Amino acid sequence: APSDVTSATNAEATSAAPSVSDASAAAANAATAQRIQADLISELEFSTAVLKKEYKSYCAWLHRKWIITSFPNPAIAQKVLTKENAKCEELLKADERNFHAWGYRRWVTDMLRQAGAFNDEMEMTFTLGKIEQNFSNYSAWHNRALIISKLMVATREAADVVVAATESPPVPPSATNAARDEGVAARHVQAEVDYVVKALYCDPFDQSAWFYAEFLLSATAQAFLRSLQDAAAPHAGPSPSPQRSQQLYWHVQDAFMNAATELLSMEPEAKWVWWLKRQLLQWKLRTRAAAKEANLAVLRPTFVTGAMISALSPEVQEREIRRDMVECDAALRRLDVMHPAIYPLVSSAAPAAGP
């Protein structure tokens, strides 16, 4: 019996101890990883040299992504990504409209987000600085739009994380969290609206800020329309409130309509002011039709050309809106002589209710 115990003990010790072949394999793997890392670093330096000569090469940027994703050590890859972000920011100082660098930087920051080394607030700060240097920076506006879009469609799980991180005691998942999810997006949207209105006044003839304003308008209008659809559809989970979504949408409508009305009194030849006003009116028709179909009362008076006409019947209000749209189309056809066909005069055709 003792000999059996001794044999078993020796067998366990032998199986537990790493064999010489295992140690050799581990050493070989480590050496291989080091060689791969050295080769990738060398390839990254070569890629840098290529991009210095031709920084608008799609394949060069794509190859650079492959290099970084090929690093066997995640910690080394994260350090490389951090340096890449800094290099992109330096490159954008030299050429702020280099959309190749902007696109690559979006990929870099997305990778850093996954590692917890970057967040949306950092991106908003960076793009704000770029816009303040030159508010005609389309890529900076676009990056802000991506973040706002993500907030607008944030999942309920994301809202729960926000609540758990900011409140004590944490609130369990519920309809309350759904409302707070909307509140986070609403605060960001309202801040963006206030900021972009200032940019509109800086130069009414520059289209970049007007495009961003139209994005905020369409995003909030579509969110309102989706909330109507969600409220009508049977489901188990909490849904966004149509009233809250409508309030946010009307906040955007009012802010931009007031700005457009005032700017047209000062700059009647500014094409982009007429363009946004037409978008505002078009969305007003579509959301009114959807709210009517859902039997949802409009929460605030309707404004047309700066005058409150809530005392008028809905039919008269719609005619007034269409009359203003005709005026916008006429102005756009006159001011944009190169593209008159894209501004067909509106008629009595019924507006679509869907997004």
XYZ file of C-alpha atoms in Angstrom:
355
model
C 0.000 0.000 0.000
C 2.785 2.524 0.801
C 4.400 1.804 -2.536
C 1.083 2.497 -4.261
C 0.791 5.857 -2.461
C 4.349 6.764 -3.423
C 3.716 5.865 -7.057
C 0.530 7.950 -7.137
C 2.306 10.912 -5.553
C 5.145 10.734 -8.053
C 2.647 10.518 -10.942
C 0.798 13.618 -9.703
C 4.041 15.558 -9.335
C 5.140 14.551 -12.795
C 1.814 15.585 -14.365
C 1.710 18.890 -12.424
C 5.247 19.988 -13.345
C 5.660 21.539 -16.799
C 7.581 19.356 -19.156
C 10.702 20.513 -20.936
C 8.834 20.455 -24.228
C 6.051 22.704 -22.827
C 8.588 25.236 -21.570
C 10.357 25.195 -24.911
C 7.068 25.751 -26.734
C 6.189 28.701 -24.470
C 9.610 30.259 -25.046
C 9.251 29.755 -28.785
C 5.802 31.355 -28.769
C 7.096 34.337 -26.807
C 9.993 34.766 -29.229
C 7.591 34.551 -32.175
C 5.324 37.187 -30.617
C 8.295 39.489 -30.105
C 9.367 39.066 -33.730
C 5.825 39.744 -34.940
C 5.643 42.843 -32.755
C 8.968 44.120 -34.079
C 7.863 43.493 -37.653
C 4.570 45.311 -37.057
C 6.316 48.307 -35.531
C 8.622 48.425 -38.540
C 5.596 48.157 -40.838
C 3.896 50.978 -38.937
C 6.936 53.201 -39.514
C 6.848 52.328 -43.205
C 3.132 53.177 -43.292
C 3.887 56.557 -41.723
C 6.428 57.292 -44.436
C 3.897 56.368 -47.123
C 1.163 58.556 -45.631
C 3.522 61.519 -45.389
C 3.878 61.340 -49.163
C 0.282 60.384 -49.977
C -2.039 60.972 -47.057
C -5.184 60.556 -49.172
C -4.493 56.937 -50.064
C -7.400 54.709 -49.028
C -5.320 51.529 -49.107
C -2.575 53.056 -46.951
C -5.055 53.946 -44.198
C -6.696 50.527 -44.454
C -3.317 48.806 -44.220
C -2.549 50.833 -41.114
C -5.710 49.495 -39.450
C -4.625 45.961 -40.271
C -1.212 46.563 -38.701
C -2.701 47.713 -35.401
C -5.251 44.907 -35.175
C -2.446 42.387 -35.795
C -0.505 43.193 -32.610
C -0.542 40.015 -30.473
C -0.372 41.945 -27.187
C -3.562 43.974 -26.448
C -1.722 46.275 -24.051
C 0.811 47.190 -26.745
C -2.014 47.704 -29.242
C -3.734 50.139 -26.877
C -0.530 52.146 -26.441
C -0.170 52.294 -30.225
C -3.791 53.448 -30.563
C -3.244 56.220 -28.031
C -0.255 57.451 -30.035
C -2.286 57.144 -33.240
C -4.983 59.405 -31.834
C -2.370 62.021 -30.954
C -0.870 61.751 -34.455
C -4.298 62.221 -36.022
C -4.903 65.337 -33.971
C -1.563 66.738 -35.123
C -2.386 65.900 -38.737
C -5.764 67.628 -38.427
C -4.016 70.748 -37.204
C -2.184 70.858 -40.526
C -5.236 69.948 -42.620
C -8.489 70.221 -40.686
C -10.584 68.975 -43.628
C -8.635 65.793 -44.313
C -11.588 63.401 -44.217
C -9.237 60.402 -44.483
C -7.637 61.383 -41.188
C -11.061 62.072 -39.662
C -12.318 58.653 -40.725
C -9.230 56.869 -39.435
C -9.411 58.790 -36.168
C -13.037 57.690 -35.716
C -11.865 54.095 -35.992
C -9.009 54.716 -33.545
C -11.262 56.343 -30.948
C -13.840 53.566 -31.339
C -11.109 51.030 -30.548
C -10.033 53.110 -27.536
C -13.650 53.303 -26.354
C -13.787 49.505 -26.300
C -10.754 49.549 -23.996
C -12.286 52.239 -21.782
C -9.611 54.772 -22.778
C -11.903 57.216 -24.620
C -15.457 58.522 -24.269
C -18.030 60.733 -25.956
C -17.307 63.755 -23.763
C -13.687 63.724 -24.924
C -14.887 63.674 -28.529
C -17.352 66.504 -27.970
C -14.565 68.600 -26.448
C -12.232 67.880 -29.355
C -14.820 68.673 -32.049
C -15.897 71.822 -30.219
C -12.336 73.079 -30.402
C -12.203 72.342 -34.128
C -15.494 74.111 -34.787
C -14.429 77.152 -32.795
C -11.325 77.345 -34.968
C -13.459 77.089 -38.105
C -17.172 76.380 -37.860
C -17.165 75.308 -41.512
C -15.564 72.027 -40.469
C -18.019 69.441 -41.785
C -16.195 66.473 -40.252
C -16.339 67.971 -36.765
C -20.079 68.609 -37.095
C -20.491 65.072 -38.438
C -18.741 63.548 -35.433
C -21.054 65.456 -33.109
C -24.025 64.177 -35.099
C -22.828 60.598 -34.612
C -22.766 61.042 -30.850
C -26.185 62.697 -30.734
C -27.585 59.912 -32.930
C -26.221 57.331 -30.511
C -27.865 59.128 -27.601
C -31.164 59.362 -29.443
C -31.302 55.594 -29.941
C -29.680 54.596 -26.638
C -30.887 51.269 -25.273
C -32.678 50.954 -21.963
C -29.655 49.035 -20.641
C -27.509 52.077 -21.350
C -29.981 54.236 -19.456
C -29.789 51.864 -16.508
C -25.996 52.203 -16.470
C -26.307 56.014 -16.454
C -28.748 55.911 -13.554
C -26.669 53.409 -11.575
C -23.543 55.522 -12.010
C -25.113 58.851 -11.066
C -27.683 58.074 -8.381
C -27.667 56.570 -4.897
C -29.355 54.296 -4.276
C -29.500 52.955 -7.844
C -32.924 52.883 -9.442
C -34.002 49.489 -10.811
C -34.921 49.129 -14.510
C -38.326 50.667 -15.036
C -40.275 53.196 -17.051
C -38.558 55.842 -14.917
C -35.229 54.854 -16.432
C -36.728 55.115 -19.912
C -37.736 58.689 -19.136
C -34.276 59.470 -17.816
C -32.753 57.989 -20.955
C -34.797 60.511 -22.905
C -33.693 63.233 -20.498
C -30.008 62.586 -21.156
C -30.539 62.867 -24.906
C -32.803 65.914 -24.500
C -30.202 67.837 -22.502
C -27.539 67.151 -25.111
C -29.845 68.093 -27.974
C -30.933 71.326 -26.309
C -27.316 72.290 -25.690
C -26.459 71.518 -29.319
C -29.392 73.606 -30.554
C -28.285 76.592 -28.486
C -24.746 76.234 -29.793
C -25.628 75.789 -33.465
C -27.982 78.793 -33.421
C -24.976 80.933 -32.502
C -23.095 79.481 -35.476
C -26.019 80.275 -37.795
C -25.847 83.925 -36.832
C -22.076 84.019 -37.361
C -22.391 83.371 -41.090
C -25.849 82.700 -42.582
C -24.236 81.897 -45.940
C -22.096 78.989 -44.666
C -23.915 75.696 -45.153
C -22.146 73.448 -42.630
C -24.012 74.688 -39.554
C -27.310 74.644 -41.468
C -26.776 70.985 -42.344
C -26.190 70.200 -38.674
C -29.295 72.152 -37.715
C -31.316 70.093 -40.212
C -29.882 66.915 -38.682
C -31.043 67.958 -35.202
C -34.459 68.805 -36.596
C -34.906 65.520 -38.462
C -33.507 63.462 -35.566
C -35.953 64.902 -33.037
C -38.864 64.784 -35.484
C -38.204 61.134 -36.320
C -37.846 60.318 -32.614
C -41.275 61.861 -32.053
C -42.787 59.846 -34.911
C -41.194 56.644 -33.602
C -42.561 57.323 -30.122
C -46.044 57.549 -31.622
C -45.545 54.191 -33.316
C -44.143 52.612 -30.123
C -47.023 53.927 -28.037
C -49.523 52.390 -30.462
C -47.754 49.005 -30.650
C -48.271 46.432 -27.852
C -45.034 45.526 -26.057
C -43.833 44.644 -22.591
C -41.044 47.128 -21.970
C -41.131 50.860 -21.201
C -41.450 53.152 -24.197
C -40.483 56.773 -24.753
C -43.259 59.242 -23.982
C -44.792 60.849 -27.103
C -45.373 63.990 -25.044
C -41.709 64.240 -24.019
C -40.536 63.548 -27.559
C -42.946 66.130 -28.906
C -41.751 68.735 -26.410
C -38.148 68.218 -27.481
C -39.117 68.386 -31.144
C -41.028 71.636 -30.619
C -38.084 73.109 -28.734
C -35.937 72.484 -31.818
C -38.683 73.787 -34.134
C -39.112 77.009 -32.170
C -35.405 77.716 -31.801
C -34.649 77.274 -35.499
C -37.822 78.943 -36.777
C -37.176 81.999 -34.615
C -33.584 82.151 -35.872
C -34.638 81.713 -39.505
C -37.332 84.389 -39.244
C -34.943 86.912 -37.714
C -32.111 86.102 -40.108
C -34.364 86.473 -43.156
C -35.304 89.937 -41.972
C -31.588 90.800 -42.031
C -30.311 88.578 -44.876
C -33.209 87.849 -47.267
C -30.763 86.548 -49.902
C -29.303 83.842 -47.658
C -30.283 80.628 -49.441
C -29.598 78.284 -46.523
C -31.971 80.181 -44.251
C -34.798 79.603 -46.731
C -33.696 75.995 -47.078
C -33.919 75.271 -43.334
C -37.209 77.128 -43.044
C -38.655 74.859 -45.704
C -37.418 71.798 -43.793
C -39.047 73.143 -40.651
C -42.361 73.609 -42.401
C -42.213 70.203 -44.077
C -41.561 68.446 -40.783
C -44.340 70.463 -39.187
C -46.816 69.059 -41.698
C -45.576 65.496 -41.265
C -45.613 65.508 -37.464
C -49.033 67.183 -37.340
C -50.443 64.509 -39.630
C -48.893 61.710 -37.533
C -50.132 63.202 -34.253
C -53.612 63.579 -35.698
C -53.607 59.946 -36.824
C -52.529 58.867 -33.327
C -55.203 61.080 -31.707
C -52.494 62.999 -29.841
C -53.265 66.624 -29.102
C -50.591 69.136 -30.065
C -49.021 70.369 -26.837
C -48.272 73.909 -27.916
C -49.651 76.486 -30.362
C -48.537 76.305 -33.966
C -46.361 79.147 -35.211
C -46.160 80.162 -38.844
C -43.910 83.008 -39.994
C -43.449 84.042 -36.387
C -47.164 84.640 -35.722
C -49.291 82.482 -33.425
C -52.320 81.158 -35.235
C -53.652 78.678 -32.691
C -57.079 80.280 -32.941
C -57.375 79.120 -36.542
C -58.785 75.743 -37.490
C -56.344 72.911 -38.288
C -57.307 73.132 -41.964
C -56.514 76.850 -42.096
C -53.254 76.273 -40.227
C -52.217 73.666 -42.788
C -52.992 76.048 -45.654
C -50.871 78.715 -43.972
C -47.971 76.309 -43.615
C -48.236 75.287 -47.273
C -48.389 78.930 -48.313
C -45.108 79.545 -46.505
C -43.595 76.484 -48.172
C -44.517 77.904 -51.569
C -42.752 81.116 -50.592
C -39.650 79.151 -49.556
C -39.601 77.182 -52.820
C -39.922 80.362 -54.867
C -37.036 81.966 -52.983
C -34.861 78.856 -53.362
C -35.532 78.576 -57.085
C -34.510 82.204 -57.443
C -31.409 82.052 -55.252
C -30.104 78.636 -56.328
C -30.112 79.106 -60.101
C -27.918 76.042 -60.638
C -30.418 73.628 -59.080
C -33.938 74.998 -59.539
C -35.438 71.592 -60.277
C -34.830 70.295 -56.742
C -37.284 72.871 -55.349
C -40.642 71.887 -56.838
C -43.450 74.177 -55.791
C -45.642 72.459 -53.218
C -49.308 71.971 -53.983
C -52.278 70.584 -52.131
C -50.824 67.064 -52.060
C -51.264 65.476 -48.649
C -48.022 65.114 -46.659
C -46.733 61.715 -45.660
C -47.281 60.829 -42.015
C -44.377 58.430 -41.656
C -40.657 59.250 -41.192
